[in-house]
mmCIF file of C-alpha atoms and ligand atoms in Angstrom:
data_model
loop_
_atom_site.group_PDB
_atom_site.id
_atom_site.type_symbol
_atom_site.label_atom_id
_atom_site.label_comp_id
_atom_site.label_asym_id
_atom_site.label_seq_id
_atom_site.Cartn_x
_atom_site.Cartn_y
_atom_site.Cartn_z
ATOM 1 C CA MET N 132 0.113 -0.047 0.493
ATOM 2 C CA GLU N 133 1.450 3.245 -0.881
ATOM 3 C CA PHE N 134 1.200 5.274 2.631
ATOM 4 C CA ASP N 135 1.743 2.054 4.721
ATOM 5 C CA ASN N 136 3.223 4.407 7.724
ATOM 6 C CA LEU N 137 -0.134 6.308 7.721
ATOM 7 C CA PHE N 138 -2.011 2.058 8.358
ATOM 8 C CA GLN N 139 -0.214 0.936 10.929
ATOM 9 C CA PRO N 140 -2.205 0.804 14.278
ATOM 10 C CA LEU N 141 -0.827 2.577 17.715
ATOM 11 C CA LEU N 142 -1.738 1.103 20.892
ATOM 12 C CA VAL N 143 -2.092 3.855 23.426
ATOM 13 C CA LYS N 144 -2.678 2.010 26.886
ATOM 14 C CA ARG N 145 -5.452 -0.365 26.391
ATOM 15 C CA VAL N 146 -6.801 1.790 23.345
ATOM 16 C CA GLU N 147 -5.649 0.667 20.216
ATOM 17 C CA LEU N 148 -5.935 2.955 17.303
ATOM 18 C CA LYS N 149 -6.911 1.497 13.851
ATOM 19 C CA ASN N 150 -4.442 4.017 11.962
ATOM 20 C CA ARG N 151 -2.620 7.663 12.336
ATOM 21 C CA LEU N 152 -4.886 9.821 11.604
ATOM 22 C CA VAL N 153 -6.818 11.606 14.396
ATOM 23 C CA MET N 154 -9.408 14.580 13.885
ATOM 24 C CA ALA N 155 -8.536 17.424 15.517
ATOM 25 C CA PRO N 156 -11.091 18.965 18.118
ATOM 26 C CA MET N 157 -12.732 21.644 16.435
ATOM 27 C CA ALA N 158 -15.044 23.607 17.303
ATOM 28 C CA THR N 159 -19.051 23.390 15.731
ATOM 29 C CA ARG N 160 -21.395 25.375 17.670
ATOM 30 C CA PHE N 161 -23.903 22.448 16.565
ATOM 31 C CA ALA N 162 -24.865 22.311 21.077
ATOM 32 C CA THR N 163 -27.683 24.120 22.029
ATOM 33 C CA PHE N 164 -26.876 27.135 23.922
ATOM 34 C CA GLY N 165 -26.870 25.446 27.102
ATOM 35 C CA GLY N 166 -23.971 23.190 26.039
ATOM 36 C CA GLU N 167 -26.299 20.062 25.170
ATOM 37 C CA VAL N 168 -25.579 17.463 22.478
ATOM 38 C CA THR N 169 -27.950 17.790 19.559
ATOM 39 C CA ASP N 170 -28.945 15.393 16.022
ATOM 40 C CA ARG N 171 -26.590 17.848 13.989
ATOM 41 C CA LEU N 172 -24.023 17.049 16.426
ATOM 42 C CA ILE N 173 -23.909 13.555 16.573
ATOM 43 C CA SER N 174 -24.428 13.908 12.532
ATOM 44 C CA TYR N 175 -21.182 15.617 12.245
ATOM 45 C CA TYR N 176 -19.133 13.448 13.937
ATOM 46 C CA SER N 177 -20.502 10.340 12.481
ATOM 47 C CA VAL N 178 -19.755 11.418 9.299
ATOM 48 C CA ARG N 179 -16.180 11.947 10.010
ATOM 49 C CA ALA N 180 -16.031 8.725 11.881
ATOM 50 C CA ARG N 181 -16.944 6.959 8.869
ATOM 51 C CA GLY N 182 -14.572 8.375 6.591
ATOM 52 C CA GLY N 183 -12.097 6.237 8.098
ATOM 53 C CA VAL N 184 -9.975 8.154 10.779
ATOM 54 C CA GLY N 185 -8.512 6.272 13.477
ATOM 55 C CA LEU N 186 -9.436 8.566 16.163
ATOM 56 C CA VAL N 187 -12.081 11.517 16.582
ATOM 57 C CA THR N 188 -11.608 14.105 18.794
ATOM 58 C CA VAL N 189 -14.946 15.674 19.833
ATOM 59 C CA GLU N 190 -14.661 19.575 20.523
ATOM 60 C CA GLY N 191 -13.554 21.381 23.626
ATOM 61 C CA ALA N 192 -16.198 20.782 25.992
ATOM 62 C CA THR N 193 -16.459 23.322 28.671
ATOM 63 C CA VAL N 194 -15.464 21.452 32.584
ATOM 64 C CA SER N 195 -17.372 24.817 34.045
ATOM 65 C CA PRO N 196 -20.404 27.131 33.255
ATOM 66 C CA GLU N 197 -17.903 30.209 33.400
ATOM 67 C CA GLY N 198 -15.239 28.235 31.205
ATOM 68 C CA ARG N 199 -17.169 29.061 28.245
ATOM 69 C CA GLY N 200 -14.938 30.128 24.897
ATOM 70 C CA TRP N 201 -17.982 31.056 22.560
ATOM 71 C CA LYS N 202 -21.765 30.327 21.945
ATOM 72 C CA ASN N 203 -23.168 26.938 21.826
ATOM 73 C CA ASN N 204 -19.979 25.662 23.536
ATOM 74 C CA LEU N 205 -20.500 21.786 24.206
ATOM 75 C CA GLY N 206 -20.771 20.877 28.223
ATOM 76 C CA ILE N 207 -18.949 18.483 30.367
ATOM 77 C CA TYR N 208 -19.391 20.467 33.368
ATOM 78 C CA ASP N 209 -22.686 18.286 34.729
ATOM 79 C CA ASP N 210 -24.021 14.811 34.979
ATOM 80 C CA LYS N 211 -26.866 16.410 32.762
ATOM 81 C CA PHE N 212 -24.681 15.977 30.031
ATOM 82 C CA LEU N 213 -23.684 12.518 29.954
ATOM 83 C CA PRO N 214 -26.626 11.093 27.687
ATOM 84 C CA GLY N 215 -26.003 13.164 25.098
ATOM 85 C CA LEU N 216 -21.948 12.224 25.549
ATOM 86 C CA ARG N 217 -23.350 8.832 25.722
ATOM 87 C CA GLN N 218 -24.614 8.605 22.177
ATOM 88 C CA LEU N 219 -22.132 10.990 20.497
ATOM 89 C CA ALA N 220 -19.447 8.543 21.462
ATOM 90 C CA ASP N 221 -21.991 5.310 20.675
ATOM 91 C CA ALA N 222 -22.331 6.968 16.998
ATOM 92 C CA ILE N 223 -18.573 7.361 16.400
ATOM 93 C CA HIS N 224 -17.355 3.974 17.573
ATOM 94 C CA GLN N 225 -20.419 2.437 15.303
ATOM 95 C CA GLU N 226 -19.148 4.099 12.378
ATOM 96 C CA GLY N 227 -15.606 2.431 13.763
ATOM 97 C CA ALA N 228 -13.275 4.770 14.858
ATOM 98 C CA LYS N 229 -12.145 5.460 18.534
ATOM 99 C CA ALA N 230 -13.538 8.468 20.524
ATOM 100 C CA ALA N 231 -11.644 11.183 22.408
ATOM 101 C CA ILE N 232 -12.992 14.421 23.832
ATOM 102 C CA GLN N 233 -11.342 17.753 24.975
ATOM 103 C CA ILE N 234 -11.931 19.686 28.275
ATOM 104 C CA PHE N 235 -10.870 22.853 28.756
ATOM 105 C CA HIS N 236 -12.115 25.995 30.099
ATOM 106 C CA ALA N 237 -11.249 29.148 28.416
ATOM 107 C CA GLY N 238 -10.382 31.260 31.811
ATOM 108 C CA ARG N 239 -9.533 34.996 30.597
ATOM 109 C CA LYS N 240 -10.879 34.443 27.053
ATOM 110 C CA ALA N 241 -14.098 33.359 27.710
ATOM 111 C CA PRO N 242 -16.324 36.233 26.703
ATOM 112 C CA VAL N 243 -18.236 38.462 29.167
ATOM 113 C CA GLY N 244 -21.586 38.335 26.880
ATOM 114 C CA ILE N 245 -21.754 34.971 27.020
ATOM 115 C CA ILE N 246 -20.788 34.032 30.946
ATOM 116 C CA GLY N 247 -22.143 36.695 32.389
ATOM 117 C CA GLN N 248 -19.839 37.278 34.877
ATOM 118 C CA GLN N 249 -15.937 38.882 34.859
ATOM 119 C CA PRO N 250 -13.716 35.835 33.251
ATOM 120 C CA VAL N 251 -11.113 34.174 35.932
ATOM 121 C CA GLY N 252 -7.390 33.552 35.069
ATOM 122 C CA PRO N 253 -3.747 33.130 36.810
ATOM 123 C CA SER N 254 -3.365 36.848 37.284
ATOM 124 C CA PRO N 255 -5.526 40.323 36.651
ATOM 125 C CA ILE N 256 -4.247 40.448 32.770
ATOM 126 C CA PRO N 257 -6.350 40.406 30.182
ATOM 127 C CA CYS N 258 -6.265 38.944 26.377
ATOM 128 C CA THR N 259 -6.532 41.317 23.706
ATOM 129 C CA LYS N 260 -9.589 43.061 23.434
ATOM 130 C CA GLY N 261 -10.947 40.865 26.966
ATOM 131 C CA GLU N 262 -11.984 41.909 30.442
ATOM 132 C CA VAL N 263 -9.576 41.932 32.916
ATOM 133 C CA PRO N 264 -10.113 38.591 34.658
ATOM 134 C CA LYS N 265 -10.482 37.945 39.048
ATOM 135 C CA GLU N 266 -7.520 36.198 40.118
ATOM 136 C CA LEU N 267 -7.913 32.291 41.243
ATOM 137 C CA SER N 268 -7.381 32.208 44.932
ATOM 138 C CA LEU N 269 -5.701 28.985 45.857
ATOM 139 C CA ALA N 270 -9.405 27.629 46.989
ATOM 140 C CA GLU N 271 -10.538 28.420 43.437
ATOM 141 C CA ILE N 272 -7.786 26.054 41.876
ATOM 142 C CA ARG N 273 -9.002 23.506 43.863
ATOM 143 C CA ARG N 274 -12.168 23.992 42.358
ATOM 144 C CA LEU N 275 -10.559 23.855 39.471
ATOM 145 C CA ILE N 276 -8.629 20.870 39.739
ATOM 146 C CA ASP N 277 -11.661 19.254 41.000
ATOM 147 C CA ASN N 278 -13.540 20.325 37.810
ATOM 148 C CA PHE N 279 -11.312 19.510 35.130
ATOM 149 C CA GLY N 280 -10.895 15.686 37.042
ATOM 150 C CA ASP N 281 -15.106 15.330 36.892
ATOM 151 C CA ALA N 282 -14.946 16.195 33.770
ATOM 152 C CA ALA N 283 -12.532 13.738 32.402
ATOM 153 C CA LEU N 284 -14.516 10.871 34.611
ATOM 154 C CA ARG N 285 -17.728 12.190 33.250
ATOM 155 C CA ALA N 286 -15.891 11.458 29.638
ATOM 156 C CA LYS N 287 -15.168 8.060 30.642
ATOM 157 C CA ARG N 288 -18.567 7.383 32.063
ATOM 158 C CA ALA N 289 -19.868 8.625 28.535
ATOM 159 C CA GLY N 290 -17.686 6.025 26.808
ATOM 160 C CA PHE N 291 -14.863 8.711 25.462
ATOM 161 C CA ASP N 292 -11.549 6.243 24.827
ATOM 162 C CA ILE N 293 -9.353 8.955 25.641
ATOM 163 C CA VAL N 294 -9.392 12.503 27.267
ATOM 164 C CA ASN N 295 -7.766 15.682 25.251
ATOM 165 C CA LEU N 296 -6.689 17.990 27.979
ATOM 166 C CA HIS N 297 -6.475 21.673 26.119
ATOM 167 C CA MET N 298 -3.625 23.381 27.748
ATOM 168 C CA ALA N 299 -2.726 25.561 24.356
ATOM 169 C CA HIS N 300 -4.716 27.904 22.266
ATOM 170 C CA GLY N 301 -4.819 30.649 25.036
ATOM 171 C CA TYR N 302 -7.423 29.246 27.008
ATOM 172 C CA ILE N 303 -6.956 28.854 31.228
ATOM 173 C CA LEU N 304 -4.164 25.944 31.373
ATOM 174 C CA GLN N 305 -2.005 27.972 28.645
ATOM 175 C CA GLN N 306 -2.399 30.990 30.608
ATOM 176 C CA PHE N 307 -1.129 29.459 33.546
ATOM 177 C CA LEU N 308 2.142 27.560 31.415
ATOM 178 C CA SER N 309 2.868 31.086 30.073
ATOM 179 C CA PRO N 310 4.970 33.689 31.633
ATOM 180 C CA LEU N 311 3.142 36.320 29.343
ATOM 181 C CA SER N 312 -0.135 35.954 31.279
ATOM 182 C CA ASN N 313 1.095 34.120 34.286
ATOM 183 C CA LYS N 314 2.398 36.629 37.192
ATOM 184 C CA ARG N 315 2.022 34.931 39.948
ATOM 185 C CA ARG N 316 4.056 34.814 42.956
ATOM 186 C CA ASP N 317 2.667 31.854 44.890
ATOM 187 C CA ILE N 318 3.239 27.808 43.998
ATOM 188 C CA TYR N 319 1.519 28.107 40.998
ATOM 189 C CA GLY N 320 3.685 31.048 39.424
ATOM 190 C CA GLU N 321 7.389 31.990 39.269
ATOM 191 C CA ASN N 322 8.928 29.368 37.364
ATOM 192 C CA THR N 323 8.589 26.504 34.637
ATOM 193 C CA ALA N 324 8.092 24.118 37.953
ATOM 194 C CA GLY N 325 5.203 26.521 39.461
ATOM 195 C CA ARG N 326 3.855 27.446 36.305
ATOM 196 C CA VAL N 327 3.183 23.871 35.004
ATOM 197 C CA ARG N 328 2.129 22.717 39.123
ATOM 198 C CA LEU N 329 -1.790 23.397 38.256
ATOM 199 C CA ILE N 330 -1.513 21.285 35.113
ATOM 200 C CA VAL N 331 0.268 18.423 37.130
ATOM 201 C CA GLU N 332 -2.329 18.353 39.785
ATOM 202 C CA ILE N 333 -4.970 18.165 37.380
ATOM 203 C CA VAL N 334 -3.317 15.072 35.431
ATOM 204 C CA ALA N 335 -2.920 13.525 38.948
ATOM 205 C CA LYS N 336 -6.921 14.366 40.263
ATOM 206 C CA ILE N 337 -7.405 12.266 36.451
ATOM 207 C CA ARG N 338 -5.350 9.433 37.408
ATOM 208 C CA GLU N 339 -6.956 9.059 41.005
ATOM 209 C CA LEU N 340 -10.720 9.344 39.294
ATOM 210 C CA ASN N 341 -9.822 7.359 35.528
ATOM 211 C CA GLY N 342 -7.541 5.055 36.718
ATOM 212 C CA ASP N 343 -3.413 4.709 35.496
ATOM 213 C CA ASP N 344 -4.822 2.562 32.374
ATOM 214 C CA TYR N 345 -6.819 5.580 30.972
ATOM 215 C CA PRO N 346 -5.104 7.570 28.449
ATOM 216 C CA LEU N 347 -5.162 11.218 28.338
ATOM 217 C CA PHE N 348 -3.847 13.723 25.992
ATOM 218 C CA CYS N 349 -2.208 17.006 26.831
ATOM 219 C CA ARG N 350 -2.513 19.563 23.925
ATOM 220 C CA LEU N 351 0.333 21.841 24.256
ATOM 221 C CA THR N 352 1.406 25.158 22.778
ATOM 222 C CA VAL N 353 5.058 24.503 22.315
ATOM 223 C CA ASP N 354 5.803 28.062 20.751
ATOM 224 C CA GLU N 355 4.386 31.107 21.426
ATOM 225 C CA SER N 356 5.571 32.901 18.798
ATOM 226 C CA SER N 357 7.163 35.690 21.039
ATOM 227 C CA SER N 358 10.478 36.624 22.735
ATOM 228 C CA SER N 359 8.819 36.270 26.225
ATOM 229 C CA GLY N 360 6.521 33.596 25.734
ATOM 230 C CA LEU N 361 6.832 29.557 25.673
ATOM 231 C CA ASP N 362 9.532 28.435 22.877
ATOM 232 C CA LEU N 363 10.595 24.662 22.147
ATOM 233 C CA GLU N 364 12.820 24.864 25.186
ATOM 234 C CA GLU N 365 11.101 25.570 27.960
ATOM 235 C CA SER N 366 8.318 23.303 26.304
ATOM 236 C CA GLN N 367 10.661 20.539 26.278
ATOM 237 C CA LYS N 368 11.226 20.501 30.071
ATOM 238 C CA ILE N 369 7.431 20.885 30.082
ATOM 239 C CA ALA N 370 6.631 18.105 28.198
ATOM 240 C CA SER N 371 8.946 15.808 30.400
ATOM 241 C CA ILE N 372 7.430 16.922 33.457
ATOM 242 C CA LEU N 373 3.985 16.074 31.831
ATOM 243 C CA GLU N 374 5.397 12.575 30.814
ATOM 244 C CA LYS N 375 6.440 12.118 34.520
ATOM 245 C CA ALA N 376 3.149 13.408 35.621
ATOM 246 C CA GLY N 377 0.700 10.336 33.533
ATOM 247 C CA ALA N 378 0.438 12.038 30.454
ATOM 248 C CA ASP N 379 0.157 9.333 27.413
ATOM 249 C CA LEU N 380 0.750 11.851 24.448
ATOM 250 C CA ILE N 381 2.130 15.021 23.447
ATOM 251 C CA ASP N 382 -0.358 17.013 21.389
ATOM 252 C CA VAL N 383 1.490 19.531 19.912
ATOM 253 C CA SER N 384 0.155 22.739 18.379
ATOM 254 C CA ALA N 385 0.994 26.584 18.606
ATOM 255 C CA GLY N 386 -0.784 29.588 19.363
ATOM 256 C CA GLY N 387 -1.227 32.107 22.007
ATOM 257 C CA PRO N 388 -2.041 35.456 22.735
ATOM 258 C CA GLU N 389 0.743 37.371 20.946
ATOM 259 C CA ALA N 390 -0.098 34.661 18.026
ATOM 260 C CA GLN N 391 -3.659 33.683 17.509
ATOM 261 C CA HIS N 392 -2.844 33.243 13.941
ATOM 262 C CA MET N 393 -1.074 30.043 14.847
ATOM 263 C CA ILE N 394 -3.814 28.399 16.349
ATOM 264 C CA ILE N 395 -5.423 27.787 13.105
ATOM 265 C CA GLN N 396 -2.221 28.630 10.614
ATOM 266 C CA PRO N 397 -3.125 30.461 7.655
ATOM 267 C CA MET N 398 -1.927 29.847 4.150
ATOM 268 C CA THR N 399 0.753 32.182 4.775
ATOM 269 C CA GLU N 400 2.317 28.989 6.901
ATOM 270 C CA PRO N 401 4.173 26.324 5.012
ATOM 271 C CA ARG N 402 2.150 23.280 5.020
ATOM 272 C CA GLY N 403 3.535 20.758 7.992
ATOM 273 C CA CYS N 404 4.152 24.185 9.613
ATOM 274 C CA LEU N 405 4.869 22.650 13.109
ATOM 275 C CA VAL N 406 6.472 19.545 12.258
ATOM 276 C CA HIS N 407 9.809 21.023 13.601
ATOM 277 C CA LEU N 408 8.178 21.587 16.881
ATOM 278 C CA ALA N 409 6.951 17.987 17.335
ATOM 279 C CA GLU N 410 10.497 16.817 16.522
ATOM 280 C CA GLY N 411 11.602 18.634 18.999
ATOM 281 C CA ILE N 412 9.584 17.217 22.367
ATOM 282 C CA LYS N 413 10.347 13.624 20.486
ATOM 283 C CA GLN N 414 13.661 14.576 21.487
ATOM 284 C CA VAL N 415 12.627 14.968 24.838
ATOM 285 C CA VAL N 416 9.916 12.058 25.482
ATOM 286 C CA SER N 417 9.211 8.169 24.563
ATOM 287 C CA ILE N 418 5.643 8.775 25.112
ATOM 288 C CA PRO N 419 4.076 9.270 21.803
ATOM 289 C CA VAL N 420 3.614 12.376 19.811
ATOM 290 C CA SER N 421 0.947 13.844 17.784
ATOM 291 C CA VAL N 422 1.480 17.007 15.051
ATOM 292 C CA VAL N 423 -0.952 19.380 13.918
ATOM 293 C CA GLY N 424 -1.026 22.689 11.489
ATOM 294 C CA ARG N 425 -1.763 22.464 7.684
ATOM 295 C CA ILE N 426 -1.024 18.915 7.111
ATOM 296 C CA ASN N 427 -3.241 18.427 4.153
ATOM 297 C CA ASN N 428 -2.757 15.597 2.665
ATOM 298 C CA PRO N 429 -1.938 11.845 3.278
ATOM 299 C CA ARG N 430 1.611 12.000 1.414
ATOM 300 C CA LEU N 431 2.997 14.757 3.488
ATOM 301 C CA ALA N 432 1.198 13.145 6.672
ATOM 302 C CA ASN N 433 2.952 9.821 5.554
ATOM 303 C CA GLU N 434 6.405 11.162 5.280
ATOM 304 C CA ILE N 435 6.219 13.074 8.295
ATOM 305 C CA LEU N 436 5.531 9.461 10.184
ATOM 306 C CA SER N 437 7.839 7.752 8.163
ATOM 307 C CA ARG N 438 10.482 10.482 9.296
ATOM 308 C CA LYS N 439 9.557 9.621 12.237
ATOM 309 C CA GLN N 440 8.847 13.545 13.038
ATOM 310 C CA ALA N 441 5.442 12.149 14.898
ATOM 311 C CA ASP N 442 3.716 9.227 15.586
ATOM 312 C CA LEU N 443 0.028 10.387 15.119
ATOM 313 C CA ILE N 444 -1.003 13.014 12.359
ATOM 314 C CA VAL N 445 -3.817 15.598 13.423
ATOM 315 C CA MET N 446 -6.005 16.817 10.604
ATOM 316 C CA GLY N 447 -8.897 19.415 11.525
ATOM 317 C CA ARG N 448 -9.695 21.463 8.204
ATOM 318 C CA PRO N 449 -8.959 18.603 5.511
ATOM 319 C CA LEU N 450 -11.162 16.724 7.200
ATOM 320 C CA ILE N 451 -14.334 19.720 7.136
ATOM 321 C CA ALA N 452 -13.470 19.611 3.433
ATOM 322 C CA ASP N 453 -13.661 15.802 2.749
ATOM 323 C CA GLN N 454 -14.309 13.768 5.486
ATOM 324 C CA GLU N 455 -13.510 10.431 3.422
ATOM 325 C CA LEU N 456 -9.444 11.576 3.410
ATOM 326 C CA PRO N 457 -8.236 8.522 4.963
ATOM 327 C CA ILE N 458 -10.572 5.891 3.099
ATOM 328 C CA LYS N 459 -9.655 7.538 -0.313
ATOM 329 C CA ALA N 460 -5.883 7.168 0.820
ATOM 330 C CA PHE N 461 -6.414 3.625 2.222
ATOM 331 C CA ASN N 462 -8.242 3.051 -1.157
ATOM 332 C CA GLY N 463 -5.767 4.836 -3.294
ATOM 333 C CA LYS N 464 -7.506 7.357 -4.770
ATOM 334 C CA GLU N 465 -5.768 9.896 -3.590
ATOM 335 C CA ASP N 466 -6.865 11.868 -6.898
ATOM 336 C CA GLU N 467 -10.414 12.162 -5.703
ATOM 337 C CA ILE N 468 -9.817 13.882 -1.993
ATOM 338 C CA ARG N 469 -11.501 17.026 -2.664
ATOM 339 C CA PRO N 470 -8.677 19.208 -1.103
ATOM 340 C CA CYS N 471 -9.194 22.431 1.767
ATOM 341 C CA MET N 472 -9.199 25.522 -0.514
ATOM 342 C CA PRO N 473 -8.007 28.557 0.373
ATOM 343 C CA VAL N 474 -11.163 31.269 0.115
ATOM 344 C CA THR N 475 -11.149 34.679 1.239
ATOM 345 C CA ARG N 476 -14.080 36.502 2.835
ATOM 346 C CA GLY N 477 -15.621 37.697 -0.274
ATOM 347 C CA VAL N 478 -16.222 34.495 -1.241
ATOM 348 C CA LEU N 479 -18.256 33.368 1.558
ATOM 349 C CA THR N 480 -21.322 34.629 2.890
ATOM 350 C CA ALA N 481 -21.216 36.319 6.404
ATOM 351 C CA ARG N 482 -23.708 33.714 7.689
ATOM 352 C CA GLN N 483 -21.352 30.923 6.282
ATOM 353 C CA TRP N 484 -18.384 32.377 7.654
ATOM 354 C CA GLU N 485 -19.757 33.553 11.329
ATOM 355 C CA PRO N 486 -20.167 30.327 13.189
ATOM 356 C CA VAL N 487 -16.737 28.662 11.790
ATOM 357 C CA PHE N 488 -14.343 30.299 14.360
ATOM 358 C CA PRO N 489 -14.618 30.324 17.971
ATOM 359 C CA ALA N 490 -13.835 33.420 19.423
HETATM 360 C C1 FMN V 1306 -13.258 25.723 12.883
HETATM 361 C C2 FMN V 1306 -12.545 25.715 14.322
HETATM 362 C C3 FMN V 1306 -12.571 25.493 15.736
HETATM 363 C C4 FMN V 1306 -11.385 24.985 16.322
HETATM 364 N N1 FMN V 1306 -11.740 24.722 17.508
HETATM 365 C C5 FMN V 1306 -10.618 24.072 18.293
HETATM 366 C C6 FMN V 1306 -10.984 23.159 19.742
HETATM 367 O O1 FMN V 1306 -12.239 23.315 19.945
HETATM 368 N N2 FMN V 1306 -10.086 22.606 20.514
HETATM 369 C C7 FMN V 1306 -8.666 23.188 19.735
HETATM 370 O O2 FMN V 1306 -8.258 22.509 20.646
HETATM 371 N N3 FMN V 1306 -8.579 23.490 18.196
HETATM 372 C C8 FMN V 1306 -9.343 23.805 17.519
HETATM 373 N N4 FMN V 1306 -9.283 24.459 16.415
HETATM 374 C C9 FMN V 1306 -7.836 23.982 15.756
HETATM 375 C C10 FMN V 1306 -7.408 23.089 15.132
HETATM 376 O O3 FMN V 1306 -7.744 21.902 16.121
HETATM 377 C C11 FMN V 1306 -6.635 22.687 14.399
HETATM 378 O O4 FMN V 1306 -5.203 23.090 15.663
HETATM 379 C C12 FMN V 1306 -6.361 23.788 13.281
HETATM 380 O O5 FMN V 1306 -6.973 23.982 12.899
HETATM 381 C C13 FMN V 1306 -4.662 23.548 12.949
HETATM 382 O O6 FMN V 1306 -4.809 21.940 12.017
HETATM 383 P P1 FMN V 1306 -5.596 21.984 10.467
HETATM 384 O O7 FMN V 1306 -4.452 23.168 9.546
HETATM 385 O O8 FMN V 1306 -5.496 20.483 9.727
HETATM 386 O O9 FMN V 1306 -7.181 22.510 10.041
HETATM 387 C C14 FMN V 1306 -9.926 24.245 15.791
HETATM 388 C C15 FMN V 1306 -9.724 24.939 14.548
HETATM 389 C C16 FMN V 1306 -10.875 25.129 13.439
HETATM 390 C C17 FMN V 1306 -10.767 25.329 11.951
#
């Protein structure tokens, strides 16, 4: 077979992924305003699972109401969400893929107009266009750790095989990790060990609740593209700490307060623009590493795997453009893959454009 590296299985703890292609978490706004799963959301993910991807990662689900990052943000902060989440995980399984769900809290990025209160963060430093957040007290940090733990347990109870912990894209866990947003002088700040402590405690909580054999992926912004922000060197230390803490995979991403464009990289960035960061993380950990970012064809994906620059390939927009990309690559029908086309704002109507991007 042409893309034989792509179609090798990977065992993570007790979960076997049938191939190396992962669907990236991508907010759809297909949940209800209250964060409940809808038929539309189930059908969107079923169709993508049917396309042959090994692992579907469901979009960022908030671990508390004040952690919502956008309108119609999927919720996982209460047992009332369980029936819908169960249906969603079942639907993905029925189509032959494994199911992961991303858990997150927007922190200072939570829009006041949506959460109806002042957002929270490690320090009272606003993000671009955001409100000044309330600095979390130690008691509130303990509650946040419980919120993440409870959310991960709910994911397991709903039948998800894997939890993806979102510590990228400027949300609360990256806010704690980054020297740009964390100016605390207590045990949760000051240096790398202090800034990563919250995440280490969350990982320990998830391990306590979900057990040692439950796979936990950590989505990390490896480079904040800022002279005083996170860079590869510090992220290598963070990845090593995460591995020791019990993470099962480092999911390499980018973007942050000073580089919003690197969250969803534009066409001005080269294909596979984050692969060098994944390679750098692979040098310091022995757990698998995944990589995302404009890897929009199976040939490039296969090459990255064959060069051992990453262990899993994560695709977002290419699977919106053609959910059957994996199956077409498997069947040698590369020419039939509908590519993710660059579009300009003028090509889309405002209504088509608006629901696509989270805040
Ligand atoms: C519409 C949309 C929504 C997204 N929502 C999320 C999200 O909820 N969580 C996350 O970690 N990344 C999110 N992302 C980023 C993607 O997971 C991915 O990292 C990014 O699109 C780059 O990959 P790609 O070039 O394959 O699209 C989103 C991207 C898009 C296009």
